[in-house]
CSV table of C-alpha atoms in Angstrom, one decimal:
chain,number,residue,atom,x,y,z
A,789,MET,CA,6.0,0.5,33.4
A,790,ILE,CA,6.9,3.0,30.4
A,791,LEU,CA,5.8,6.1,30.6
A,792,LEU,CA,5.8,7.6,27.0
A,793,ILE,CA,5.2,11.3,27.0
A,794,HIS,CA,4.0,13.6,24.1
A,795,ILE,CA,5.4,16.9,24.7
A,796,SER,CA,2.7,18.3,21.7
A,797,SER,CA,-1.0,17.3,23.1
A,798,VAL,CA,-1.9,16.7,26.7
A,799,TYR,CA,-2.1,13.0,26.3
A,800,LEU,CA,0.2,10.9,28.2
A,801,PHE,CA,0.6,7.3,27.8
A,802,ALA,CA,1.4,4.5,29.9
A,803,ALA,CA,2.9,1.0,28.3
A,804,VAL,CA,2.0,-2.0,30.8
A,805,SER,CA,4.7,-5.4,29.8
A,806,THR,CA,2.6,-8.5,31.1
A,807,ASN,CA,3.9,-12.2,29.6
A,808,SER,CA,1.8,-11.9,26.8
A,809,MET,CA,0.3,-8.5,26.2
A,810,VAL,CA,0.9,-4.9,26.5
A,811,LYS,CA,-1.4,-2.7,27.6
A,812,LEU,CA,-1.8,0.7,26.6
A,813,VAL,CA,-3.3,3.5,28.9
A,814,ARG,CA,-4.4,6.9,27.6
A,815,ILE,CA,-4.5,9.3,30.6
A,816,VAL,CA,-5.3,12.8,30.8
A,817,ALA,CA,-2.6,14.9,32.2
A,818,CYS,CA,-3.9,18.1,33.5
A,819,SER,CA,-0.7,18.3,35.6
A,820,LEU,CA,1.8,15.9,36.7
A,821,SER,CA,0.5,15.1,40.2
A,822,SER,CA,-3.2,14.8,38.8
A,823,ILE,CA,-3.7,11.9,36.2
A,824,THR,CA,-6.7,10.5,35.6
A,825,TYR,CA,-6.9,7.3,33.7
A,826,VAL,CA,-9.8,7.6,30.4
A,827,SER,CA,-9.6,4.2,28.7
A,828,SER,CA,-7.3,1.5,27.9
A,829,PHE,CA,-7.1,-1.3,25.6
A,830,THR,CA,-4.4,-4.3,24.7
A,831,ILE,CA,-2.9,-5.5,21.3
A,832,PRO,CA,-1.1,-8.3,20.8
A,833,HIS,CA,2.7,-8.3,21.7
A,834,HIS,CA,4.3,-10.5,18.8
A,835,ASN,CA,7.7,-8.3,18.3
A,836,ARG,CA,6.3,-4.9,18.0
A,837,ARG,CA,8.6,-1.9,18.2
A,838,ILE,CA,7.8,0.4,21.0
A,839,ILE,CA,4.2,2.6,20.1
A,840,THR,CA,5.3,6.2,21.2
A,841,SER,CA,2.1,7.9,20.4
A,842,LEU,CA,-1.5,7.1,19.8
A,843,ASN,CA,-2.0,10.5,18.8
A,844,ALA,CA,-3.8,10.2,15.6
A,845,ALA,CA,-2.0,12.9,13.5
A,846,ASP,CA,1.3,11.4,15.1
A,847,LYS,CA,0.3,8.2,13.5
A,848,ASP,CA,-0.4,9.3,10.5
A,849,ASN,CA,2.9,11.3,10.4
A,850,GLU,CA,4.7,8.3,11.5
A,851,LEU,CA,7.5,6.7,8.6
A,852,HIS,CA,6.9,3.2,8.5
A,853,LEU,CA,9.1,1.7,5.9
A,854,LEU,CA,11.3,3.8,3.4
A,855,THR,CA,12.8,1.8,0.7
A,856,PHE,CA,15.6,2.7,-1.9
A,857,ASP,CA,16.9,2.2,-5.5
A,858,LEU,CA,20.3,1.4,-5.6
A,859,ASP,CA,21.5,2.2,-9.1
A,860,ASP,CA,21.6,6.1,-10.0
A,861,THR,CA,20.3,6.7,-6.4
A,862,ILE,CA,22.6,6.1,-3.7
A,863,PHE,CA,25.5,5.8,-6.1
A,864,PRO,CA,26.0,6.4,-9.6
A,865,ILE,CA,26.4,3.4,-12.1
A,866,SER,CA,28.5,3.9,-14.6
A,867,PRO,CA,32.1,4.2,-12.9
A,868,VAL,CA,30.7,1.7,-10.6
A,869,VAL,CA,30.3,-0.9,-13.6
A,870,ASN,CA,33.4,-0.1,-14.8
A,871,ASP,CA,35.2,-0.5,-12.2
A,872,ALA,CA,33.6,-3.6,-11.8
A,873,ASN,CA,34.5,-4.3,-15.5
A,874,VAL,CA,38.3,-3.6,-14.9
A,875,ALA,CA,38.1,-6.7,-11.9
A,876,GLN,CA,36.8,-8.8,-14.2
A,877,LEU,CA,39.4,-8.2,-16.9
A,878,ASN,CA,42.0,-8.2,-14.6
A,879,THR,CA,40.8,-11.3,-13.1
A,880,LEU,CA,40.6,-13.3,-16.7
A,881,GLN,CA,43.9,-11.6,-17.8
A,882,LYS,CA,46.2,-12.0,-14.6
A,883,GLN,CA,45.0,-14.6,-12.8
A,884,PHE,CA,43.8,-17.1,-15.5
A,885,GLY,CA,45.8,-15.9,-18.3
A,886,TYR,CA,43.4,-15.3,-20.8
A,887,VAL,CA,45.3,-11.9,-21.9
A,888,ASN,CA,43.4,-11.5,-25.0
A,889,ALA,CA,40.2,-10.9,-23.0
A,890,CYS,CA,37.8,-7.9,-24.1
A,891,ASN,CA,35.3,-6.3,-22.5
A,892,GLN,CA,33.9,-4.9,-25.1
A,893,GLN,CA,33.6,-8.3,-26.4
A,894,ILE,CA,31.9,-9.6,-22.9
A,895,ILE,CA,29.1,-6.8,-23.8
A,896,ALA,CA,28.8,-7.9,-27.4
A,897,ALA,CA,28.3,-11.2,-26.1
A,898,SER,CA,26.1,-10.0,-23.4
A,899,LYS,CA,23.7,-8.6,-25.9
A,900,GLN,CA,23.9,-11.7,-28.3
A,901,ILE,CA,22.8,-13.6,-25.7
A,902,ARG,CA,19.7,-11.5,-24.7
A,903,THR,CA,18.9,-11.6,-28.5
A,904,GLU,CA,19.0,-15.2,-28.8
A,905,LEU,CA,16.5,-15.3,-25.3
A,906,ARG,CA,14.3,-12.6,-27.0
A,907,GLU,CA,13.9,-15.5,-30.2
A,908,ALA,CA,13.4,-18.3,-27.4
A,909,ASN,CA,11.1,-16.3,-25.7
A,910,THR,CA,13.1,-16.6,-22.3
A,911,SER,CA,14.8,-14.9,-19.4
A,912,ILE,CA,17.5,-15.9,-17.1
A,913,THR,CA,19.4,-13.8,-14.5
A,914,TYR,CA,21.8,-11.1,-14.5
A,915,THR,CA,24.3,-13.0,-13.1
A,916,ASP,CA,23.3,-16.2,-15.1
A,917,LEU,CA,23.7,-13.4,-18.0
A,918,ARG,CA,27.2,-12.4,-17.1
A,919,LYS,CA,28.5,-15.8,-16.3
A,920,LEU,CA,27.3,-17.1,-19.9
A,921,SER,CA,29.1,-14.0,-21.1
A,922,ILE,CA,32.2,-14.8,-19.4
A,923,LYS,CA,31.9,-18.4,-20.6
A,924,ARG,CA,32.0,-17.0,-24.4
A,925,GLU,CA,34.9,-14.9,-24.1
A,926,ILE,CA,37.1,-17.5,-23.1
A,927,GLU,CA,35.5,-19.6,-25.9
A,928,ARG,CA,36.4,-16.9,-28.2
A,929,ILE,CA,40.1,-16.6,-27.1
A,930,SER,CA,40.8,-20.2,-26.7
A,931,ASP,CA,41.2,-23.4,-28.3
A,932,ILE,CA,38.5,-25.0,-25.0
A,933,GLN,CA,35.3,-25.9,-26.0
A,934,SER,CA,32.2,-24.9,-24.1
A,935,SER,CA,31.7,-27.9,-22.2
A,936,SER,CA,35.2,-28.5,-20.9
A,937,ILE,CA,35.5,-25.0,-19.6
A,938,ASP,CA,36.2,-25.0,-15.7
A,939,THR,CA,33.3,-23.6,-14.6
A,940,SER,CA,34.9,-22.5,-11.1
A,941,ILE,CA,36.9,-19.7,-13.2
A,942,ILE,CA,33.8,-18.5,-14.9
A,943,ASP,CA,32.7,-17.9,-11.1
A,944,TYR,CA,35.5,-16.8,-9.7
A,945,THR,CA,35.5,-13.9,-12.6
A,946,PHE,CA,31.9,-13.7,-11.5
A,947,ASN,CA,32.8,-13.3,-7.8
A,948,ALA,CA,35.5,-10.8,-8.7
A,949,TRP,CA,33.4,-8.8,-10.8
A,950,LEU,CA,30.7,-8.5,-7.5
A,951,THR,CA,33.1,-7.7,-5.3
A,952,GLU,CA,34.7,-4.6,-7.1
A,953,ARG,CA,30.8,-3.7,-7.7
A,954,HIS,CA,30.2,-3.4,-3.9
A,955,ALA,CA,33.3,-1.8,-3.4
A,956,SER,CA,33.4,1.0,-5.5
A,957,ALA,CA,29.9,1.6,-5.2
A,958,ASP,CA,31.0,2.3,-1.7
A,959,ARG,CA,33.5,4.4,-2.7
A,960,ASN,CA,31.3,6.4,-5.0
A,961,LEU,CA,28.2,7.0,-2.9
A,962,TYR,CA,26.3,10.5,-4.0
A,963,PRO,CA,27.1,13.1,-1.4
A,964,TYR,CA,25.2,13.2,1.2
A,965,THR,CA,24.3,9.9,1.5
A,966,THR,CA,25.0,9.0,4.8
A,967,GLN,CA,24.1,12.0,6.4
A,968,GLY,CA,20.5,11.8,5.1
A,969,LEU,CA,20.4,8.7,5.9
A,970,GLN,CA,21.4,9.0,9.4
A,971,THR,CA,19.5,11.9,9.9
A,972,ILE,CA,16.1,9.6,8.9
A,973,LYS,CA,17.0,7.5,11.3
A,974,GLU,CA,17.3,9.7,13.9
A,975,GLN,CA,14.3,11.0,13.1
A,976,TYR,CA,12.2,8.0,12.4
A,977,PRO,CA,14.1,5.6,14.6
A,978,ASN,CA,11.7,2.4,14.3
A,979,CYS,CA,11.3,3.0,10.4
A,980,ILE,CA,12.6,-0.3,8.7
A,981,ILE,CA,14.8,0.6,5.4
A,982,GLY,CA,15.3,-1.2,2.7
A,983,ALA,CA,17.2,-1.3,-0.9
A,984,ILE,CA,14.8,-2.4,-4.0
A,985,THR,CA,16.9,-3.3,-6.9
A,986,ASN,CA,16.4,-5.2,-10.0
A,987,GLY,CA,20.7,-6.3,-9.7
A,988,ARG,CA,22.6,-8.0,-7.6
A,989,GLY,CA,23.8,-4.8,-5.8
A,990,ASN,CA,23.6,-4.8,-2.5
A,991,PRO,CA,24.1,-2.2,0.6
A,992,LEU,CA,24.6,-4.6,3.2
A,993,ASP,CA,27.5,-6.0,1.5
A,994,MET,CA,28.8,-1.9,1.7
A,995,PRO,CA,30.4,-0.7,5.0
A,996,SER,CA,29.2,2.7,4.8
A,997,ILE,CA,25.9,2.1,4.7
A,998,ALA,CA,25.0,-0.7,5.9
A,999,LYS,CA,24.2,-0.3,9.3
A,1000,PHE,CA,21.4,2.4,8.0
A,1001,PHE,CA,19.8,-0.8,5.8
A,1002,ASP,CA,17.5,-4.0,7.4
A,1003,PHE,CA,16.9,-5.6,4.4
A,1004,SER,CA,17.5,-6.1,0.8
A,1005,THR,CA,15.2,-7.3,-1.9
A,1006,SER,CA,16.8,-8.3,-5.3
A,1007,GLY,CA,15.4,-9.0,-9.1
A,1008,GLU,CA,17.8,-11.8,-8.7
A,1009,ASP,CA,15.9,-13.2,-5.6
A,1010,ASP,CA,14.4,-16.9,-5.7
A,1011,ASP,CA,11.0,-15.3,-4.6
A,1012,VAL,CA,11.3,-12.2,-7.2
A,1013,PHE,CA,12.4,-13.4,-10.2
A,1014,PRO,CA,11.6,-12.7,-13.2
A,1015,GLN,CA,9.1,-10.4,-12.0
A,1016,ARG,CA,11.8,-7.4,-11.8
A,1017,LYS,CA,11.0,-3.6,-11.7
A,1018,PRO,CA,8.5,-2.3,-13.4
A,1019,GLU,CA,6.6,-5.6,-12.3
A,1020,LYS,CA,4.9,-5.7,-9.0
A,1021,GLY,CA,6.6,-8.9,-7.8
A,1022,ILE,CA,9.3,-7.6,-6.7
A,1023,TYR,CA,7.9,-4.6,-4.3
A,1024,GLU,CA,5.1,-7.8,-3.1
A,1025,ALA,CA,8.2,-9.4,-1.6
A,1026,ALA,CA,10.0,-6.4,-0.3
A,1027,LEU,CA,6.6,-5.9,1.8
A,1028,ARG,CA,6.7,-9.7,2.7
A,1029,THR,CA,10.2,-9.0,3.9
A,1030,TYR,CA,8.7,-5.5,5.8
A,1031,ASN,CA,5.6,-7.8,7.6
A,1032,ASN,CA,8.6,-10.7,8.9
A,1033,LEU,CA,10.6,-8.1,10.3
A,1034,GLN,CA,8.0,-5.7,11.8
A,1035,GLY,CA,6.6,-9.0,13.4
A,1036,THR,CA,2.9,-7.6,12.4
A,1037,ILE,CA,0.1,-7.6,10.4
A,1038,GLN,CA,-0.7,-4.5,9.0
A,1039,GLU,CA,-4.5,-5.0,8.7
A,1040,GLU,CA,-4.9,-5.4,12.6
A,1041,ASP,CA,-5.6,-1.8,12.6
A,1042,SER,CA,-7.5,-0.3,10.1
A,1043,THR,CA,-7.0,3.1,11.4
A,1044,THR,CA,-3.5,3.6,10.9
A,1045,THR,CA,-1.9,4.7,7.8
A,1046,PHE,CA,0.7,3.0,6.5
A,1047,ASN,CA,3.4,5.2,4.9
A,1048,TRP,CA,5.5,3.9,2.6
A,1049,ILE,CA,7.7,5.8,0.6
A,1050,HIS,CA,9.9,4.8,-1.9
A,1051,VAL,CA,13.0,6.8,-3.1
A,1052,GLY,CA,14.4,6.2,-6.9
A,1053,ASP,CA,16.0,7.5,-9.9
A,1054,ASP,CA,13.7,5.9,-12.8
A,1055,LEU,CA,10.2,7.3,-13.3
A,1056,ALA,CA,9.2,3.8,-14.7
A,1057,ASN,CA,10.6,1.1,-12.5
A,1058,ASP,CA,10.5,3.2,-9.3
A,1059,VAL,CA,8.3,5.9,-9.0
A,1060,GLY,CA,5.2,4.9,-11.2
A,1061,ALA,CA,6.0,1.1,-10.1
A,1062,SER,CA,6.1,1.7,-6.7
A,1063,ALA,CA,3.2,3.8,-6.6
A,1064,ALA,CA,1.3,1.3,-8.2
A,1065,CYS,CA,1.7,-1.2,-5.0
A,1066,GLY,CA,0.7,2.0,-2.6
A,1067,ALA,CA,4.0,3.8,-1.8
A,1068,LYS,CA,4.6,7.5,-2.1
A,1069,ALA,CA,7.2,8.2,-4.5
A,1070,VAL,CA,10.3,10.3,-4.3
A,1071,TRP,CA,12.1,10.6,-7.4
A,1072,PHE,CA,15.6,11.4,-7.1
A,1073,ARG,CA,17.1,13.5,-9.6
A,1074,MET,CA,21.0,14.8,-9.8
A,1075,ASP,CA,19.7,16.6,-12.6
A,1076,GLU,CA,17.2,19.1,-13.8
A,1077,GLU,CA,17.2,18.0,-17.2
A,1078,GLU,CA,16.8,14.3,-18.0
A,1079,ASP,CA,19.7,12.2,-19.0
A,1080,ASN,CA,18.8,10.3,-22.4
A,1081,GLU,CA,22.6,8.8,-22.7
A,1082,ILE,CA,22.7,5.2,-23.0
A,1083,PRO,CA,25.7,3.5,-21.2
A,1084,MET,CA,28.2,1.6,-22.9
A,1085,TRP,CA,27.3,-1.7,-21.0
A,1086,SER,CA,23.6,-1.4,-21.9
A,1087,THR,CA,22.3,-4.1,-23.4
A,1088,ALA,CA,18.7,-2.6,-23.7
A,1089,THR,CA,16.8,-2.9,-27.5
A,1090,LYS,CA,15.5,-0.2,-28.7
A,1091,GLU,CA,11.9,-1.0,-28.5
A,1092,GLU,CA,13.1,-1.8,-24.6
A,1093,ARG,CA,14.0,1.8,-24.9
A,1094,GLU,CA,10.6,3.2,-26.6
A,1095,LYS,CA,9.0,1.0,-24.6
A,1096,ARG,CA,10.5,2.8,-21.3
A,1097,GLU,CA,10.2,6.6,-22.4
A,1098,ALA,CA,6.4,5.9,-22.8
A,1099,LEU,CA,6.5,4.3,-18.9
A,1100,ASP,CA,8.1,7.3,-17.8
A,1101,GLN,CA,5.8,9.4,-19.0
A,1102,LEU,CA,2.7,8.1,-17.5
A,1103,ALA,CA,4.6,7.7,-14.3
A,1104,LYS,CA,5.4,11.2,-13.6
A,1105,GLU,CA,1.7,11.9,-12.0
A,1106,HIS,CA,2.7,9.9,-9.3
A,1107,VAL,CA,5.5,11.9,-8.0
A,1108,SER,CA,5.0,12.9,-4.6
A,1109,ALA,CA,8.0,15.0,-4.0
A,1110,SER,CA,11.2,15.5,-6.0
A,1111,ILE,CA,15.3,15.9,-4.9
A,1112,CYS,CA,18.6,16.4,-6.6
A,1113,SER,CA,20.3,15.0,-3.6
A,1114,LEU,CA,19.9,12.6,-0.5
A,1115,LYS,CA,20.7,16.2,1.7
A,1116,GLU,CA,17.0,17.1,1.0
A,1117,LEU,CA,15.3,13.5,1.5
A,1118,PRO,CA,14.7,14.0,5.2
A,1119,ASP,CA,12.5,17.4,4.4
A,1120,ALA,CA,10.8,15.8,1.4
A,1121,ILE,CA,9.3,13.2,3.7
A,1122,VAL,CA,8.3,15.6,6.1
A,1123,GLN,CA,6.3,16.9,3.3
A,1124,VAL,CA,5.5,13.9,1.8
A,1125,LEU,CA,3.7,12.6,4.9
A,1126,LYS,CA,1.6,15.4,5.2
A,1127,ILE,CA,-0.1,14.8,1.6
C-alpha cells in the first residue's frame, strides 16, 4: 500500500496495487489516528505513472506534457550552423581532397535546388537537400560526373556536419537552460518532456540536456514529413509519442484537464501552430525587439518570408506567456496553468 498525503487539503489517498488494477481509495483524515473511508474507485493499471492527488484543483495544475522548439529556443542557431558548416568544409577539403570546396557555393546550390523543387511542385527533406547540395559542389569543383560520385563521401560529409551541429548546440546552450530544465523536472516529476523541431537537431544527442528529454519529434521523421511546422502533422505525431510513452488514452478521464505547454521562439511555427493543436504557448524572446535579420544560410524565398510574417501577426493572440530566458520558464508555467 502506498499512502499519498496532500498537504494543502484534508484528503489522503491510498493506492493499493493488485495484479491487474490499481485501487484508489479516498479517505478523510480528521486526525492521523481517526480515518474514515469515503469512496473508492479503480482505474486500469497499464503503465500509468503514480497519481499523487485526485484533488480537482491539483489535476488542473498538473503539467502533463512540455515540448520545446530547439533552434533559437534552446540554443542560438546561427553559430551552431556556422560551426557545422566549418566541419562540413573541413571534411570535403582535408579528408577527401576537395580543396576548392566552398560553403557559399553549397548554400547557393541549396537555394537553386529549392527553386527547382518549387517549379516541379515537389519537396525533399532538409537532409536530402543538404546531401544534394554537397553532391553539386563536388560536381562543380571536379570532373566527376554526377552518376560517378561516391555516395559514401556525401554521407560521411553530411554526418560530419550533423555531428558538429549537435556538439556545437551543446556548447552554445542559452544561459539557464540546464538549470531551468532541472527545476521543471523537480517541480513536475511526472511530466513528459519532448522536442518538436523541423530540422535534424535532437536533444537526446546533446549530453548536457539529454537526461531531461523523453523524446524528440522531427519534421524529417517518416510519419511527419512533409507535415513540418506550422502544419498540424508534426504536433499530432508528438502527441502520439506522448500517448505511447504515457501508456494511457487521454479520453479515459473526461474530468481531467490535459495540460500541454509548448515553448518556442517562432510565432507562426511554435505559438500559433501549437495552440491550434491544443497547447498553451510560451513565446521565447531573447530580445524585446523582433529580429527580422535573414541568416546568410537561409534558403527561404521573399514570398515565403512574407507569408511567415503574416502568420506571425495572427499568432500573437495565442501567446499565453512570454519569456526572455529559460530561467523564467518555471514561473511562467505556474502562471499558464492557472489560465
